Amino acid sequence: MKRITQLIPKRLIFSRELRGLTIMDIAKAMNMSRQAVSNWENGRRSPNVLIIKRLSTVLGVPYTFLITDQPAMIQGDLTLFRSKVAVPKRTKISYDHILQIYGFIVSQLSELVKLPDFALQGIISADSSFKILDQEYIEFIARSVRRHFGIQNGPIANVTALLERAGIYVVFINEPGSGINALTKEINGRFMVLLNIANQSAVRIRFSLAHELGHILLHSQYQLSSYNNKEIHKRLEVEANIFAGCLLMPKEGFLLDVTKPTLGGLVTLKTHWKVAIQAMAVRLKQLNIIDVQQETQIFKEISRNYSRKNEPYDFGPNSIPIEYPTLINSALKYLENHNVEYTSKFQKYGYSLSFLEQTFPYLMFSKVNCEKLKSKPKLHLI
């Protein structure tokens, strides 16, 4: 017979992977043998309550999470990583687990609030096999997104809000030094985008989100083998970057504002278009307004006068503000305002609010708990 306080092996494995740790790491932290930890994970042995509590401290997860035998993790289908450099596999697994938890939060809230469905199904590419996409096609897809939402040829006011209107769930974390910039995953038919905004300017965040939208629309139907091929993966990144440039700087509107394709001229456009000067230079090269030499010259001047990672209006008092996600926070606020208790839905699966707040620092969970669910409102969030 299973003890009420018995360790659940799959929960231990998930928690260890969430923290990017090995079995030996846990053994050293617990001052126990590797074999002992291995036995816990494969279910041959189960530690006592005191050891489980020590494990929860070492792993930074609630004690209840380790002993709750409920399916609180959702694997999902598509996983696309974007990183500055090659990162260890366990780092990728850790980020994947973070997004699985976020997907669980969304799935639980969707039982209480009507959350938006994916709105761009008619635009998404149906190709299941990799093929090189030309710029003309990518431009067409970007224009289709703008047309779908009735956006003219000017700057997009809020890229984060655009993705959320499209039924894409965006979550920010702040993890300096991890090496991973973004992760896109499909969970239960919903697209989730996790973005690491550590040391990132608002314009880089906007471009990253547009880049991830490009992956969703252009590449999300590809077979897994396409993503695992290094050369194909490089091409997918190029195409997603092209899409981001096309979406954020449509030819018909952007060129009307470019009177001087020089560093000084582009600096004056940055606060209006809310894109990096480097991104504007690349876009002008794509549109044959400047050549390779002119593009290179602009990049050299940026490095000489500013920094490739710190352009004008990136940081400081005059910086362009970051566009934070609001969709899930709006749902949480709605439930709070209507006295609808939701924390028990998380606690049932072993999650505590403090753990969720630490994992997702930009989500605003309510501390209010009602004794009983008063209603199950249905709200369509835009």
PDB file of N, CA, C and O in Angstrom, residues 312-356:
ATOM      1  N   PRO A 312      21.422  53.615 -28.536  1.00  0.00           N
ATOM      2  CA  PRO A 312      20.593  54.679 -27.939  1.00  0.00           C
ATOM      3  C   PRO A 312      19.182  54.176 -27.660  1.00  0.00           C
ATOM      4  O   PRO A 312      18.630  53.383 -28.426  1.00  0.00           O
ATOM      5  N   TYR A 313      18.618  54.606 -26.536  1.00  0.00           N
ATOM      6  CA  TYR A 313      17.253  54.292 -26.100  1.00  0.00           C
ATOM      7  C   TYR A 313      17.064  52.841 -25.666  1.00  0.00           C
ATOM      8  O   TYR A 313      15.939  52.392 -25.499  1.00  0.00           O
ATOM      9  N   ASP A 314      18.169  52.104 -25.479  1.00  0.00           N
ATOM     10  CA  ASP A 314      18.047  50.724 -24.999  1.00  0.00           C
ATOM     11  C   ASP A 314      17.876  50.665 -23.486  1.00  0.00           C
ATOM     12  O   ASP A 314      17.037  49.912 -22.978  1.00  0.00           O
ATOM     13  N   PHE A 315      18.687  51.438 -22.776  1.00  0.00           N
ATOM     14  CA  PHE A 315      18.657  51.407 -21.316  1.00  0.00           C
ATOM     15  C   PHE A 315      18.744  52.833 -20.783  1.00  0.00           C
ATOM     16  O   PHE A 315      19.120  53.755 -21.487  1.00  0.00           O
ATOM     17  N   GLY A 316      18.383  52.997 -19.521  1.00  0.00           N
ATOM     18  CA  GLY A 316      18.452  54.313 -18.915  1.00  0.00           C
ATOM     19  C   GLY A 316      17.107  55.021 -18.898  1.00  0.00           C
ATOM     20  O   GLY A 316      16.079  54.476 -19.315  1.00  0.00           O
ATOM     21  N   PRO A 317      17.100  56.277 -18.447  1.00  0.00           N
ATOM     22  CA  PRO A 317      15.836  57.018 -18.264  1.00  0.00           C
ATOM     23  C   PRO A 317      15.065  57.273 -19.548  1.00  0.00           C
ATOM     24  O   PRO A 317      13.842  57.434 -19.511  1.00  0.00           O
ATOM     25  N   ASN A 318      15.743  57.325 -20.693  1.00  0.00           N
ATOM     26  CA  ASN A 318      15.062  57.587 -21.967  1.00  0.00           C
ATOM     27  C   ASN A 318      14.826  56.317 -22.776  1.00  0.00           C
ATOM     28  O   ASN A 318      14.538  56.387 -23.975  1.00  0.00           O
ATOM     29  N   SER A 319      14.957  55.176 -22.127  1.00  0.00           N
ATOM     30  CA  SER A 319      14.836  53.914 -22.855  1.00  0.00           C
ATOM     31  C   SER A 319      13.396  53.645 -23.282  1.00  0.00           C
ATOM     32  O   SER A 319      12.445  54.105 -22.654  1.00  0.00           O
ATOM     33  N   ILE A 320      13.262  52.905 -24.356  1.00  0.00           N
ATOM     34  CA  ILE A 320      11.947  52.464 -24.825  1.00  0.00           C
ATOM     35  C   ILE A 320      11.418  51.433 -23.823  1.00  0.00           C
ATOM     36  O   ILE A 320      12.127  50.487 -23.464  1.00  0.00           O
ATOM     37  N   PRO A 321      10.195  51.580 -23.330  1.00  0.00           N
ATOM     38  CA  PRO A 321       9.687  50.678 -22.283  1.00  0.00           C
ATOM     39  C   PRO A 321       9.417  49.261 -22.786  1.00  0.00           C
ATOM     40  O   PRO A 321       9.015  49.054 -23.929  1.00  0.00           O
ATOM     41  N   ILE A 322       9.648  48.307 -21.897  1.00  0.00           N
ATOM     42  CA  ILE A 322       9.391  46.897 -22.196  1.00  0.00           C
ATOM     43  C   ILE A 322       7.885  46.637 -22.193  1.00  0.00           C
ATOM     44  O   ILE A 322       7.147  47.169 -21.359  1.00  0.00           O
ATOM     45  N   GLU A 323       7.432  45.822 -23.124  1.00  0.00           N
ATOM     46  CA  GLU A 323       6.018  45.478 -23.257  1.00  0.00           C
ATOM     47  C   GLU A 323       5.766  44.118 -22.589  1.00  0.00           C
ATOM     48  O   GLU A 323       5.981  43.060 -23.183  1.00  0.00           O
ATOM     49  N   TYR A 324       5.350  44.158 -21.336  1.00  0.00           N
ATOM     50  CA  TYR A 324       5.176  42.931 -20.558  1.00  0.00           C
ATOM     51  C   TYR A 324       3.875  42.213 -20.938  1.00  0.00           C
ATOM     52  O   TYR A 324       2.891  42.850 -21.330  1.00  0.00           O
ATOM     53  N   PRO A 325       3.856  40.889 -20.803  1.00  0.00           N
ATOM     54  CA  PRO A 325       2.613  40.141 -21.046  1.00  0.00           C
ATOM     55  C   PRO A 325       1.534  40.538 -20.040  1.00  0.00           C
ATOM     56  O   PRO A 325       1.835  40.809 -18.883  1.00  0.00           O
ATOM     57  N   THR A 326       0.292  40.541 -20.480  1.00  0.00           N
ATOM     58  CA  THR A 326      -0.817  40.913 -19.596  1.00  0.00           C
ATOM     59  C   THR A 326      -1.959  39.897 -19.605  1.00  0.00           C
ATOM     60  O   THR A 326      -2.840  39.971 -18.743  1.00  0.00           O
ATOM     61  N   LEU A 327      -1.964  38.972 -20.544  1.00  0.00           N
ATOM     62  CA  LEU A 327      -3.116  38.087 -20.720  1.00  0.00           C
ATOM     63  C   LEU A 327      -3.429  37.272 -19.469  1.00  0.00           C
ATOM     64  O   LEU A 327      -4.546  37.322 -18.935  1.00  0.00           O
ATOM     65  N   ILE A 328      -2.461  36.517 -18.970  1.00  0.00           N
ATOM     66  CA  ILE A 328      -2.716  35.665 -17.810  1.00  0.00           C
ATOM     67  C   ILE A 328      -2.914  36.499 -16.561  1.00  0.00           C
ATOM     68  O   ILE A 328      -3.748  36.166 -15.704  1.00  0.00           O
ATOM     69  N   ASN A 329      -2.176  37.608 -16.430  1.00  0.00           N
ATOM     70  CA  ASN A 329      -2.405  38.488 -15.284  1.00  0.00           C
ATOM     71  C   ASN A 329      -3.818  39.062 -15.303  1.00  0.00           C
ATOM     72  O   ASN A 329      -4.441  39.252 -14.256  1.00  0.00           O
ATOM     73  N   SER A 330      -4.338  39.348 -16.504  1.00  0.00           N
ATOM     74  CA  SER A 330      -5.715  39.834 -16.610  1.00  0.00           C
ATOM     75  C   SER A 330      -6.699  38.764 -16.155  1.00  0.00           C
ATOM     76  O   SER A 330      -7.696  39.060 -15.484  1.00  0.00           O
ATOM     77  N   ALA A 331      -6.418  37.514 -16.518  1.00  0.00           N
ATOM     78  CA  ALA A 331      -7.289  36.419 -16.091  1.00  0.00           C
ATOM     79  C   ALA A 331      -7.250  36.258 -14.577  1.00  0.00           C
ATOM     80  O   ALA A 331      -8.292  36.083 -13.927  1.00  0.00           O
ATOM     81  N   LEU A 332      -6.064  36.338 -13.985  1.00  0.00           N
ATOM     82  CA  LEU A 332      -5.928  36.218 -12.533  1.00  0.00           C
ATOM     83  C   LEU A 332      -6.648  37.366 -11.828  1.00  0.00           C
ATOM     84  O   LEU A 332      -7.323  37.163 -10.804  1.00  0.00           O
ATOM     85  N   LYS A 333      -6.508  38.560 -12.364  1.00  0.00           N
ATOM     86  CA  LYS A 333      -7.167  39.724 -11.770  1.00  0.00           C
ATOM     87  C   LYS A 333      -8.680  39.604 -11.877  1.00  0.00           C
ATOM     88  O   LYS A 333      -9.417  39.960 -10.943  1.00  0.00           O
ATOM     89  N   TYR A 334      -9.153  39.108 -12.995  1.00  0.00           N
ATOM     90  CA  TYR A 334     -10.592  38.921 -13.176  1.00  0.00           C
ATOM     91  C   TYR A 334     -11.152  37.968 -12.130  1.00  0.00           C
ATOM     92  O   TYR A 334     -12.201  38.218 -11.515  1.00  0.00           O
ATOM     93  N   LEU A 335     -10.451  36.852 -11.921  1.00  0.00           N
ATOM     94  CA  LEU A 335     -10.908  35.881 -10.932  1.00  0.00           C
ATOM     95  C   LEU A 335     -10.901  36.481  -9.525  1.00  0.00           C
ATOM     96  O   LEU A 335     -11.826  36.245  -8.737  1.00  0.00           O
ATOM     97  N   GLU A 336      -9.866  37.263  -9.226  1.00  0.00           N
ATOM     98  CA  GLU A 336      -9.790  37.909  -7.924  1.00  0.00           C
ATOM     99  C   GLU A 336     -10.945  38.887  -7.722  1.00  0.00           C
ATOM    100  O   GLU A 336     -11.585  38.908  -6.664  1.00  0.00           O
ATOM    101  N   ASN A 337     -11.217  39.693  -8.745  1.00  0.00           N
ATOM    102  CA  ASN A 337     -12.289  40.691  -8.637  1.00  0.00           C
ATOM    103  C   ASN A 337     -13.663  40.048  -8.475  1.00  0.00           C
ATOM    104  O   ASN A 337     -14.583  40.667  -7.922  1.00  0.00           O
ATOM    105  N   HIS A 338     -13.802  38.820  -8.995  1.00  0.00           N
ATOM    106  CA  HIS A 338     -15.090  38.130  -8.897  1.00  0.00           C
ATOM    107  C   HIS A 338     -15.101  37.091  -7.771  1.00  0.00           C
ATOM    108  O   HIS A 338     -15.984  36.226  -7.721  1.00  0.00           O
ATOM    109  N   ASN A 339     -14.101  37.204  -6.876  1.00  0.00           N
ATOM    110  CA  ASN A 339     -14.035  36.331  -5.701  1.00  0.00           C
ATOM    111  C   ASN A 339     -14.045  34.848  -6.072  1.00  0.00           C
ATOM    112  O   ASN A 339     -14.666  34.025  -5.390  1.00  0.00           O
ATOM    113  N   VAL A 340     -13.373  34.524  -7.161  1.00  0.00           N
ATOM    114  CA  VAL A 340     -13.274  33.126  -7.578  1.00  0.00           C
ATOM    115  C   VAL A 340     -11.936  32.565  -7.099  1.00  0.00           C
ATOM    116  O   VAL A 340     -10.879  33.054  -7.463  1.00  0.00           O
ATOM    117  N   GLU A 341     -12.006  31.554  -6.266  1.00  0.00           N
ATOM    118  CA  GLU A 341     -10.801  30.950  -5.705  1.00  0.00           C
ATOM    119  C   GLU A 341     -10.171  30.007  -6.729  1.00  0.00           C
ATOM    120  O   GLU A 341     -10.858  29.166  -7.308  1.00  0.00           O
ATOM    121  N   TYR A 342      -8.879  30.163  -6.960  1.00  0.00           N
ATOM    122  CA  TYR A 342      -8.205  29.303  -7.932  1.00  0.00           C
ATOM    123  C   TYR A 342      -6.959  28.630  -7.363  1.00  0.00           C
ATOM    124  O   TYR A 342      -6.411  27.701  -7.971  1.00  0.00           O
ATOM    125  N   THR A 343      -6.473  29.080  -6.224  1.00  0.00           N
ATOM    126  CA  THR A 343      -5.217  28.540  -5.702  1.00  0.00           C
ATOM    127  C   THR A 343      -5.316  27.054  -5.374  1.00  0.00           C
ATOM    128  O   THR A 343      -4.322  26.327  -5.490  1.00  0.00           O
ATOM    129  N   SER A 344      -6.508  26.595  -4.986  1.00  0.00           N
ATOM    130  CA  SER A 344      -6.655  25.175  -4.651  1.00  0.00           C
ATOM    131  C   SER A 344      -6.432  24.290  -5.873  1.00  0.00           C
ATOM    132  O   SER A 344      -6.039  23.126  -5.730  1.00  0.00           O
ATOM    133  N   LYS A 345      -6.689  24.822  -7.063  1.00  0.00           N
ATOM    134  CA  LYS A 345      -6.457  24.046  -8.288  1.00  0.00           C
ATOM    135  C   LYS A 345      -4.970  23.755  -8.453  1.00  0.00           C
ATOM    136  O   LYS A 345      -4.585  22.705  -8.963  1.00  0.00           O
ATOM    137  N   PHE A 346      -4.122  24.708  -8.048  1.00  0.00           N
ATOM    138  CA  PHE A 346      -2.677  24.495  -8.105  1.00  0.00           C
ATOM    139  C   PHE A 346      -2.212  23.616  -6.952  1.00  0.00           C
ATOM    140  O   PHE A 346      -1.374  22.726  -7.119  1.00  0.00           O
ATOM    141  N   GLN A 347      -2.752  23.874  -5.766  1.00  0.00           N
ATOM    142  CA  GLN A 347      -2.348  23.116  -4.587  1.00  0.00           C
ATOM    143  C   GLN A 347      -2.702  21.640  -4.714  1.00  0.00           C
ATOM    144  O   GLN A 347      -1.995  20.772  -4.193  1.00  0.00           O
ATOM    145  N   LYS A 348      -3.790  21.356  -5.406  1.00  0.00           N
ATOM    146  CA  LYS A 348      -4.201  19.965  -5.627  1.00  0.00           C
ATOM    147  C   LYS A 348      -3.099  19.171  -6.306  1.00  0.00           C
ATOM    148  O   LYS A 348      -2.953  17.962  -6.073  1.00  0.00           O
ATOM    149  N   TYR A 349      -2.306  19.835  -7.131  1.00  0.00           N
ATOM    150  CA  TYR A 349      -1.238  19.153  -7.866  1.00  0.00           C
ATOM    151  C   TYR A 349       0.139  19.389  -7.239  1.00  0.00           C
ATOM    152  O   TYR A 349       1.165  19.120  -7.859  1.00  0.00           O
ATOM    153  N   GLY A 350       0.134  19.915  -6.009  1.00  0.00           N
ATOM    154  CA  GLY A 350       1.394  20.039  -5.281  1.00  0.00           C
ATOM    155  C   GLY A 350       2.102  21.366  -5.424  1.00  0.00           C
ATOM    156  O   GLY A 350       3.192  21.546  -4.871  1.00  0.00           O
ATOM    157  N   TYR A 351       1.510  22.306  -6.155  1.00  0.00           N
ATOM    158  CA  TYR A 351       2.147  23.607  -6.343  1.00  0.00           C
ATOM    159  C   TYR A 351       1.728  24.568  -5.231  1.00  0.00           C
ATOM    160  O   TYR A 351       0.580  24.586  -4.808  1.00  0.00           O
ATOM    161  N   SER A 352       2.670  25.381  -4.791  1.00  0.00           N
ATOM    162  CA  SER A 352       2.353  26.469  -3.869  1.00  0.00           C
ATOM    163  C   SER A 352       2.462  27.778  -4.641  1.00  0.00           C
ATOM    164  O   SER A 352       3.185  27.875  -5.636  1.00  0.00           O
ATOM    165  N   LEU A 353       1.746  28.806  -4.169  1.00  0.00           N
ATOM    166  CA  LEU A 353       1.826  30.102  -4.847  1.00  0.00           C
ATOM    167  C   LEU A 353       3.224  30.678  -4.778  1.00  0.00           C
ATOM    168  O   LEU A 353       3.693  31.306  -5.726  1.00  0.00           O
ATOM    169  N   SER A 354       3.916  30.466  -3.666  1.00  0.00           N
ATOM    170  CA  SER A 354       5.275  31.008  -3.539  1.00  0.00           C
ATOM    171  C   SER A 354       6.208  30.383  -4.569  1.00  0.00           C
ATOM    172  O   SER A 354       7.059  31.069  -5.154  1.00  0.00           O
ATOM    173  N   PHE A 355       6.048  29.079  -4.829  1.00  0.00           N
ATOM    174  CA  PHE A 355       6.863  28.410  -5.841  1.00  0.00           C
ATOM    175  C   PHE A 355       6.557  28.966  -7.233  1.00  0.00           C
ATOM    176  O   PHE A 355       7.471  29.240  -8.026  1.00  0.00           O
ATOM    177  N   LEU A 356       5.277  29.148  -7.542  1.00  0.00           N
ATOM    178  CA  LEU A 356       4.898  29.669  -8.851  1.00  0.00           C
ATOM    179  C   LEU A 356       5.378  31.108  -9.029  1.00  0.00           C
ATOM    180  O   LEU A 356       5.814  31.501 -10.111  1.00  0.00           O
TER     181      LEU A 356
END
